[in-house]
Amino acid sequence: MTWKSPLALVREALEGQRARESELRKLVSNLPYEGLEKGKQPNRFFPSNAVKTTKYSPLLFLPKNLYEQFHRLANLYFVGLAILNFIPVVNAFQPEVGLIPICVIMCLTALKDAWEDFRRYQSDKKINNMPCFIYSRREKQYVEKRWKDVRVGDFVKVVCNEIVPADLLLLYSSDPNGVCHIETANLDGETNLKQRTAVSGVCTSNPGFEPESFNCAVVCERPNNNLNHFKCLVEKPDKDRVGASIESLLLRGCTVRNTNHAVGFVVYAGHETKSMLNNNGSRSKRSKLERKLNVDVFFCLILLFTMCLIGALGHYLWLESLPGVPPFLVPDSNGHLDEPSLASFYMFFTMIILLQILIPISLYVSIELVKVGQIFFITNDIDLYDEETDSRVQCRALNITEDLGQIEYVFSDKTGTLTENKMVFRRCSIMGTEYPHKENAIRLAVLDEPETEEEVIFNQHQQLPRTRWSLEAEGISPSDTHWQGSRRKSKVAANGQSDAAFSSPLETEVIPDQKLLQQITRAESGGGHRDSSRDKDPHLDFFLALAICNTVVVSMANAHRQRACTSPHSSQTNNPLEAFSSLLKRAGSFIQRKSKRNHTILEVPVTDAAKTDSREDRNGVQTCSLHPLSQSGGPTLEPEDLCYEAESPDEAALVYAARAYGFILLARTPDSVTVRLPSGEELVFEVLDTLTFDSNRKRMSVLVRHPVTKEYVLYTKGADYSIMELLGTPYAEHISGVEKNIAADTQHHLDCYAKEGLRTLCITKKVVSESTYRSWSGERKRAKAAMECREEQIMETAVQLETNLTLLGATGIEDRLQENVPESIMALREAGMHVWVLTGDKPETAVNIGYACRLLEEEDLVINMSCKNKLTCTSILDCTLEEVRRYGEDPSNVDTTPNISLVIDGNTLTMAMSPDLQERFVDLAKRCRSVLCCRVTPLQKSGVVKLVREKLKVMTLAVGDGANDVNMIQAADVGIGISGQEGMQAVMASDFAISRFKHLTKLLLVHGHWCYTRLANMVIYFFYKNVAYVNLLFWYQFFCGFTATAMIDYWLMIFFNLFFTSTPPILFGIFDKDVSAEVLLGVPELYRTGQGKGEYNFLTFWISILDAFYQSLVCFFIPYLAYRDSDVDIFTFGTPLNTVALFTILLHLAIEIKSWTLVHWIIMLGSVALYFVVTLAYSAVCVTCNPPSNPYWIFQSQMADPMFYLICTLSTVVALLPRYTFYVLKNSVAPSPLLQGRQLDRMDPSTRDQWIKEWRGFRGGGPVKRYELSDPPTPTLETPADFFPDSDADFMGDDLSLNVITQNRQRVVAT
Amino acid sequence: MFHSFGKHFLYTGLEGGSCHSQYGGWSNVWFLLSQCGVCPAPNGQSRKGGQVKATATYRILAMVKQEQKESSDRPDNTAFTQQRLPAWQPILSAGIVIPGFVLIGLAFIGVGVGLFITSQNIQVLELDYTGADTANPCYECGRQSTKNCVCTMEFSLSTLFKGPVFFYYGLTNYFQNQRRYGVSKDDTQLFGDLDAIKTPTSDCAPFDYDGNNRSIVPCGALANSIFNDTFKLYVKTNNSGKKEVPLDGKGIAWWTDYNVKHRNPDVTPLKDAFKDTVKPINWPKPVYELDTTDEYNNGFINQDFLVWMRRAALPDFRKLYRRITADEYHDGLPAGNYSLEITYNYPVLTFNGRKKVVLSNVSWMGGKNDFLGIAYLVVGSLCIVMSIVMLIVYAKFKFPEED
C-alpha cells in the first residue's frame, strides 16, 4: 500500500507547500494519530526537528562544491584556459598539464569545504541525538527519545536545566502559577531569567497535565526569526479562543531554570524554530581591499592581453620577415603552413595560455588562508580577552579583517558601549526636593580605586550568613575558609557570569541620604492615623513605586552562581524558600499564603522520580538546606541574600535604591509583588497588569491593588519628556499650584541631572477607580487576544490608562563610563578617526558624557545645532559652514588646533539629512573632529552611517551593544558588537564582537593595522611575483620568434608558483609585524597609514608592477647576455633564469619582511631548499617521463658550472639593488612614520615610553588626564555646566539655537 | 598553603571519577592522595555514603569546576599566540648598509677583474662562410642548390692558438627554440624503444610517416633538419702542400645524452631494428648508417646527431663540431696558414641566416664572453659609488635616536 499515484504525490506536495507557506497554521495534537502511517498525520507537512546545517551530502558533494567554486570568476577563467589548452592549434603545453594548477587549487578548496562540512555534520548529529521526553499514547507516559524524533504536534516534557528541543507552546508548568523560567543565554546571551507563562485556560486538570485530553487546535503564524514576537491562539473545542504570545513560547535552545518540569506543545520544529531561523552563520562581506584587488586583477588582465597582442603581432612580423620556408618551421600534418595572419591569431591564444599566471591563480586561496591565520591571532589576543565575561573577541565575518586597519569614521552608541550599562543610583528628587546623596557619591568615588573594590567585595562576602547554614551543618570546617578564598577568586567571574547589574556592590549598595531617611522615618511613624497619612505620603509612594514598578525577578544571591552548573537546586527553590523563611518570621499575618508555599517546597523532592545522579544530589541538598531552617526556627532572611535580575539595569538600580531605604522587594510572581516596608511589615500587592516598556511610549507601568487601602494604583516610570506630557504642561489649568511647582522643580532637577550625565527617570502614581479599571481591563483582554495588530492594540490600551499621572519625583542614575573609554577615544582620534557618538539620550546628558569621555575637549569649538523647522536648519547649516570655513582659513588659528565638534539632535538631523541639505551637512561634518547626535532613533543611526559612508566614500565602523544599534552595525563597513548587558542582537549582527569598548583600540590600532599592512603588502607582492615571473617568459618570446616557447620545464613552472614561492607570502601575510603593538598603541598616528588609499593603492601597485618589469628584465637579460653566442641549450638557459627568479622573488620578500622570527627563517630557507631538492630530484629522475620537455641532468650540470653561480649572484643583486637602495635612502632621508615607529621598537622600554611621551607632547595631544576626566566635570548642582552658556534655553526652547563657543585655551606647547 | 591543599583534598575526595584530573596542576596532589589510598575507586562510590556530605561538598566542587571552566576560554599566553616571538627586525638605513655596499662592491670588482682577464685570454676565430657576398669563397655554393658543393676558406694564425681548441659551427637567426619545432621529436624513440620506432608519437607530425605510411626514424622536424655541412681543416706546410688536422668527434655531446637519454635498440645488427622504416626526408642516409666505422657513434647515439638534438636556447648559437685533441696539436694550433674545406649543404638563405665556423679555446667559464666581467665591474663600482652616497646621506640625515 505504499504505492501512490504520481498525481496524488503532486497533490500532496502542493498541499504541503501551501500549508508551509500559509500565513496561519493550524496544528493539532499528534496523539490521536499515533502509530498511523505518515500520510494520515495531520502535521506531516511541517519539517521534523532534525536539523541539517551541512551544505553538502556525500553523494552530491562533488557537483555542488564544483558549482560553488565556479561562482568564483577566477576559477572559471583558469578552467577556460585549461580547456583552451586542449585545442591543438592553440595549445602551449601538453593539454593535461594545463589542468594541474587549477585542479590543485580547486582540490585544496574542496578539501577545506569538505572538512568544514564534516564538522558541521558531526555537530548536527550530536544535537539531533540529544535526549528528550515525548509523550506517547501507547505507553501512557513520556518516553525518552531523540531530538530528531520531535515533530510538530508532539507533547514534550522538559525538566529543569534541560535544553528545550523545539519551539514549545507552554501548556503546563510544575510551578503552581504556571510559570516556567528560562534562560536564553544560548539564544541571545542574556543570562537573566525570563518568565514564561502557560497558556491560561487550556490546562485545567491541575495538578498534572494529560496530553491526551488536549483537543484544542493551535493556530500560529508562519515561522519567523523574531525572537521577541510570537502570535498564536488556542482554539478550544467549544470555539473559545485563547491568545498566546511570546510569553508562552519556550524557544529551542533555551534552558529551563527554576522550574521542575514543564510540558509544551511543539509548534515549530527543526529549521522552522526561531533560533534556527536566526542562525544564519557567519557573514560574508567584501572588504575594501578586495574590491580594490579585483580592479587590479582587471588591470592585470589588460596587461596580459597587451602582452599577448604584442606576442601575436610579433609572431606575425617574424613570419612575414622570413624570406623562405626555413627548416625550423613545422608545417601542419597536411604539410602546409598557416598564413602568418592566421598563425598569429592562434598565437594570441597560445600566449594567453602561456602567460596566464600573470593573473595570480593562488591569490584568492592565499588570501583566505591568510585571513584564517589573522583571525586566529586576533581571537587569541589575551588583551582582547575579557575576564569578567570570559569571552574573547569574536570574528564573525571572516573576510574583512583588513578593513579594521582602514577605518576613518567611527560611529558609536553611548549606553552600554561607552558606558558600562551598569546603573548606579546617584540621587533623586521627591516632590520637588533634591536629595543629593553625598555619602553615596563619596562611596562611589572610593570604589573607583580598584584595590578598594577588591577589599569591599571580599568583606562583603565574608559577612554572608548563608555560608554558615549551608556548610557548617555538614561539619566540614576547611570548606569555610575555602569558600571565601574561591569566592574571592571567582569574584571577577561571578560578576561576569551574572552580567546583569546585581553582583557588584557598586550597584547593589546605596548609602541613603540622611535627610531623606529622616523624612521617611517621620512618614513611617506618622502618628496614630497610620493608614491615612502613611499611604498619602509621597515619599513612601515614591519608594514603593521604585520597588514595584519593574519586572525584576528576585532570586537568592548565590542562586545564579550555581545556575550554570549541574545542580541549580537552590535557585530552583529560591523564591519559595525565601518566602518560607519570612513566613516563619511573620507567620501570623499571612496564614493563607503559607500552605501554598509549603506545597511548593515539598513538591520538589516528590514530583521528580530521581533518575540520574545529579538529581539525587539535588534532592540531597534540598534536604540539607531545609534542615537547619526548620530546626532552628530559621535565621532571619537578610536582604543581602536577595538578588535582583532585571532585564534593564536601570530597574535593578532602582530596586536596590529602594532597598537601601528599607523598601525591600521580596518576591515577584506574575500576579503579586511582596514588599517589606521599613517598619518590617510585608505587603503583598496584587499585580493586575503590567504595561511593559516599549520604545514608543518610553515608559512602563504596573497596575497593582494596594493590600491595605484596596485602591487600584498605577505606578508609572519613564523618560522625563514622555511623562511630563502626561501630567499636562506645567502651566495647564487643571494642575494645582503646588503640583505646578513640583513639576517645575523636578524639571529643573532633571535638567541638572542630565547635565551631570545622569540618566533620568520620572516616577508617577495614579489612583484608578474601580469602574475605570473594570472597563479598561475588558478592553485589555480583547486586545491581548487579538490576532491582528495585537501590539498596536495593546499599546493603545496602555496609553489609555497612562494619563493624568501624579508626579512623585525623579531619579538620577549614573551610567558609569567603561574603563579606559576616554583614553580609547583619544587614541582613536589621534589615529585620525572621526568619532561620532549616536545616542538616544537627551543632549545635556550626551554632551556631558561627551566631555567625560574626551569626545569633546574643553578648548574645542562646539557647534550646537538644534532647530525646529527646515528653513532655520538650512540657514544654520549655511552659517555654520561659512563660519567653520572661515575659522579654518583664518591665519590666526593656524597654530591652534581648530578642533570643531558638532552636537546635533534627532529632529535637526532628520532635516539635515534630507536630500537637499545632506551635501552641506556632510561637508560640515567632515570638518568636525567629533559629532554627537542626540535623541536619534535606530533608523537614523543607520541613516547617518550610510550617508557618511556614501557621500564621503570613507571606511566606517559602527560599534554598539543593543538591539537599537543593529541597523547601524549592519550599515557600516565594519560592524562591531559589544557583548554586554543588552543581549546579543548587536553581536549577532556584527562582524566582530568585543566585550569592552577599550578593546576597540587594540583591535583597530594594532590588529587592524597589522592585518591591513600584512594583507596589503602580501597582495602587492603577489601581483609583483606573478608579473616578474611571467615576464621572464615574455622576454624570451622576443628570442624564439614569439612562438610561445617556455625555456623552463612546465612542471618546474607549476611548482614554482605552487610550492617554491607560495608559502613565504602567506607567512608574510600572517606573521609580519612592522611595528610592535606597544608602539602602535603608544603612537596612534601610525594607524593613519592604512586610512584612505592606504598602503595598497594605485601608486604602490604600479610601482611594484614596474619593479617587476625591471627585475624580470634584469633576470632575463643578464643570463641572456652571458650566454649569448654560446652553445647553451634551451633548458640549460632556463635553469639559471628560474633560479635567479626564485632568489630575486624570495629576497624581494625578504626586503619587505619587517620582522624575522624563527618561522620566517625556516620557511624562507625551506623554500630555497625545496626548490633545489625538487629540481635536482626531478632532473635526476625524469629521463623520458615528460615528453617533449626533457630536463634530465640539466640542473646537475648547471650546478657544476661556476658560471651558473656568477650569473645568479649578479642578476639577483642587480635586480634588487634599486629597491634596496631606494628603501635605504628613503629611510635615511625621509623616514616614514612607520619607520620611526620601528626605531622606537628597538629602544628599551623606558626610553621608548619617554620618547612616545615627548612625541605626543610635541604634537599637542597631551597625555590623558585620567582622574580629572573619569568623573563628569561638575559634581554638584550648584555649579552649572559652563560649556553651555544657555543650554536650558537651547534644548528646551522652541525655535532654534546656534552656539559657537570658542574657548581656545592656549596650551603651552611641551618641548 | 593549607587552603589550597584543602581545596584539592575536597576535590579529589569527592569527585572520584575525576581523579584523573585534566588540570595538570593538581595531578601531583592526586598522586599523593592515591598513594595514601584516599582517592576512591573511579566509579564514584563516595555517593553511596553520606549523601549530605557528598552533596554539600558537591557545591564547592561545582564551583571549583566552574572556576576551571570559566577560564577555559582564556587564550593561551604564549609568545606565539600573542605574536611576541623573538624576532630580528632589521631597519634598512644608510649607516647600516654602507659596509655591506663596500663589501659587495669590492667583491664584485674582484670577480669582475678575474672574469674579464679570463675572457680576454680566450682566443676566438670566426669564419663566416655563408657566402652571402661575392667575395666569400662559398658564394657559389650558397647560390646553387647542388649537394656536397665544396668550398675552401683560407686563414692564418699569427700566434699559437692555445689548446685544447674547440671547433664549432655557428648559425644565426636559426630558431631551434621555436615551440612546435622543438617538440617535434620522440624521446621514447630515441631511447631505443622499438614500439616508438614503429609508431612514433604524433608530436612528430608531419614528419612521422612517409606517404606509404612507413614510420620515419628518427621522426620529427628537429631530426629532419639536422645540420649537414662537414668540415676539414688543413694546415699548410712549407712546401705548399697541406696536412689535415685530425678532428676529434668523440665526447662532443653531453655525457648524459650519450649514455642515458639516447640508446640504440638492443638489436644486432642495428639495421634490423629499423625494418620497414624510412630515413628522414632531408637525410642522405638512414640513422643506422651515420657512422658505419664506429658502432658506438652510430644510430641514435651518433654524437653529431646528439649535439643537434640538444636545442639551442637562442637564435644565434654555435654548436660543437669537433675538438682538436691530437697529440701534435695538444698545445694548440701553431701559427701558420690554414685552409678550411667546407662541404656546403645546409641552406640558410630561407631564414636570412648565416653560417660560420668558430675556433675557440675555453676556460673554466666557457667561451669568450666579456659581458659578465664588465657587468661585475660596473655593478661593483656602482656599489662603491652608492656607499659614498650613503655616507654623505648618513652624515647629513642622522636618525632621531642619535639626536
Tab-separated table of C-alpha atoms in Angstrom, chain B residues 97-199:
chain	number	residue	atom	x	y	z
B	97	VAL	CA	74.320	49.242	4.761
B	98	ILE	CA	77.499	51.164	3.969
B	99	PRO	CA	79.814	48.336	4.983
B	100	GLY	CA	77.637	45.924	3.050
B	101	PHE	CA	77.797	48.032	-0.054
B	102	VAL	CA	81.537	48.445	0.207
B	103	LEU	CA	81.987	44.752	0.685
B	104	ILE	CA	79.772	43.792	-2.218
B	105	GLY	CA	81.404	46.418	-4.364
B	106	LEU	CA	84.886	45.186	-3.640
B	107	ALA	CA	83.935	41.565	-4.106
B	108	PHE	CA	82.238	42.279	-7.388
B	109	ILE	CA	85.127	44.279	-8.686
B	110	GLY	CA	87.425	41.427	-7.752
B	111	VAL	CA	85.300	38.861	-9.512
B	112	GLY	CA	84.832	41.202	-12.456
B	113	VAL	CA	88.536	41.664	-12.914
B	114	GLY	CA	89.073	37.919	-12.800
B	115	LEU	CA	86.314	37.254	-15.290
B	116	PHE	CA	87.459	39.981	-17.604
B	117	ILE	CA	91.034	38.781	-17.681
B	118	THR	CA	89.933	35.201	-18.201
B	119	SER	CA	87.693	36.257	-21.015
B	120	GLN	CA	90.443	38.344	-22.592
B	121	ASN	CA	92.759	35.361	-22.602
B	122	ILE	CA	90.401	33.285	-24.667
B	123	GLN	CA	91.177	33.253	-28.343
B	124	VAL	CA	88.333	33.082	-30.822
B	125	LEU	CA	88.425	32.794	-34.564
B	126	GLU	CA	85.217	33.142	-36.518
B	127	LEU	CA	84.900	32.387	-40.200
B	128	ASP	CA	81.634	33.289	-41.889
B	129	TYR	CA	81.121	31.000	-44.824
B	130	THR	CA	77.505	31.779	-45.638
B	131	GLY	CA	78.531	33.054	-48.998
B	132	ALA	CA	76.179	35.966	-48.978
B	133	ASP	CA	78.625	38.346	-50.616
B	134	THR	CA	80.564	37.655	-53.737
B	135	ALA	CA	83.943	37.984	-52.040
B	136	ASN	CA	83.253	34.942	-49.988
B	137	PRO	CA	84.712	31.729	-51.389
B	138	CYS	CA	81.442	29.955	-50.680
B	139	TYR	CA	79.391	32.429	-52.702
B	140	GLU	CA	78.854	29.987	-55.485
B	141	CYS	CA	77.945	27.116	-53.213
B	142	GLY	CA	75.438	29.312	-51.424
B	143	ARG	CA	73.649	30.228	-54.597
B	144	GLN	CA	73.248	26.829	-56.164
B	145	SER	CA	71.450	24.015	-54.509
B	146	THR	CA	73.775	21.292	-55.616
B	147	LYS	CA	74.622	18.789	-52.963
B	148	ASN	CA	78.047	18.459	-51.463
B	149	CYS	CA	79.326	21.625	-53.017
B	150	VAL	CA	82.807	22.170	-51.666
B	151	CYS	CA	84.391	25.492	-50.942
B	152	THR	CA	87.582	26.352	-49.120
B	153	MET	CA	88.353	29.192	-46.783
B	154	GLU	CA	91.873	30.305	-46.022
B	155	PHE	CA	93.038	31.794	-42.778
B	156	SER	CA	96.243	32.298	-40.960
B	157	LEU	CA	97.231	32.369	-37.334
B	158	SER	CA	99.944	34.775	-36.300
B	159	THR	CA	100.425	33.268	-32.895
B	160	LEU	CA	99.841	29.946	-31.287
B	161	PHE	CA	96.146	29.233	-30.859
B	162	LYS	CA	96.279	27.666	-27.455
B	163	GLY	CA	94.766	24.275	-26.988
B	164	PRO	CA	92.628	22.480	-26.494
B	165	VAL	CA	90.930	24.061	-29.459
B	166	PHE	CA	87.210	23.586	-29.927
B	167	PHE	CA	85.772	23.583	-33.387
B	168	TYR	CA	82.202	24.944	-33.573
B	169	TYR	CA	79.769	25.570	-36.332
B	170	GLY	CA	77.526	28.528	-35.803
B	171	LEU	CA	74.172	29.559	-37.176
B	172	THR	CA	72.398	32.852	-36.763
B	173	ASN	CA	68.708	33.619	-36.949
B	174	TYR	CA	68.019	29.943	-36.656
B	175	PHE	CA	65.122	29.381	-34.280
B	176	GLN	CA	65.772	25.995	-32.867
B	177	ASN	CA	63.749	27.175	-29.880
B	178	GLN	CA	60.634	27.522	-31.968
B	179	ARG	CA	57.974	25.768	-29.943
B	180	ARG	CA	56.488	23.400	-32.457
B	181	TYR	CA	59.864	22.646	-33.924
B	182	GLY	CA	61.194	21.867	-30.506
B	183	VAL	CA	58.507	19.412	-29.598
B	184	SER	CA	58.690	17.660	-32.940
B	185	LYS	CA	60.667	14.671	-31.737
B	186	ASP	CA	60.066	11.443	-29.919
B	187	ASP	CA	62.164	10.919	-26.824
B	188	THR	CA	60.941	7.385	-26.395
B	189	GLN	CA	62.049	6.532	-29.876
B	190	LEU	CA	65.460	7.966	-29.243
B	191	PHE	CA	65.581	5.977	-26.030
B	192	GLY	CA	65.659	2.904	-28.273
B	193	ASP	CA	62.083	1.834	-27.825
B	194	LEU	CA	61.134	-0.477	-30.679
B	195	ASP	CA	57.442	0.345	-30.483
B	196	ALA	CA	58.167	4.011	-30.771
B	197	ILE	CA	60.280	3.278	-33.819
B	198	LYS	CA	57.313	1.578	-35.447
B	199	THR	CA	54.750	4.110	-34.277
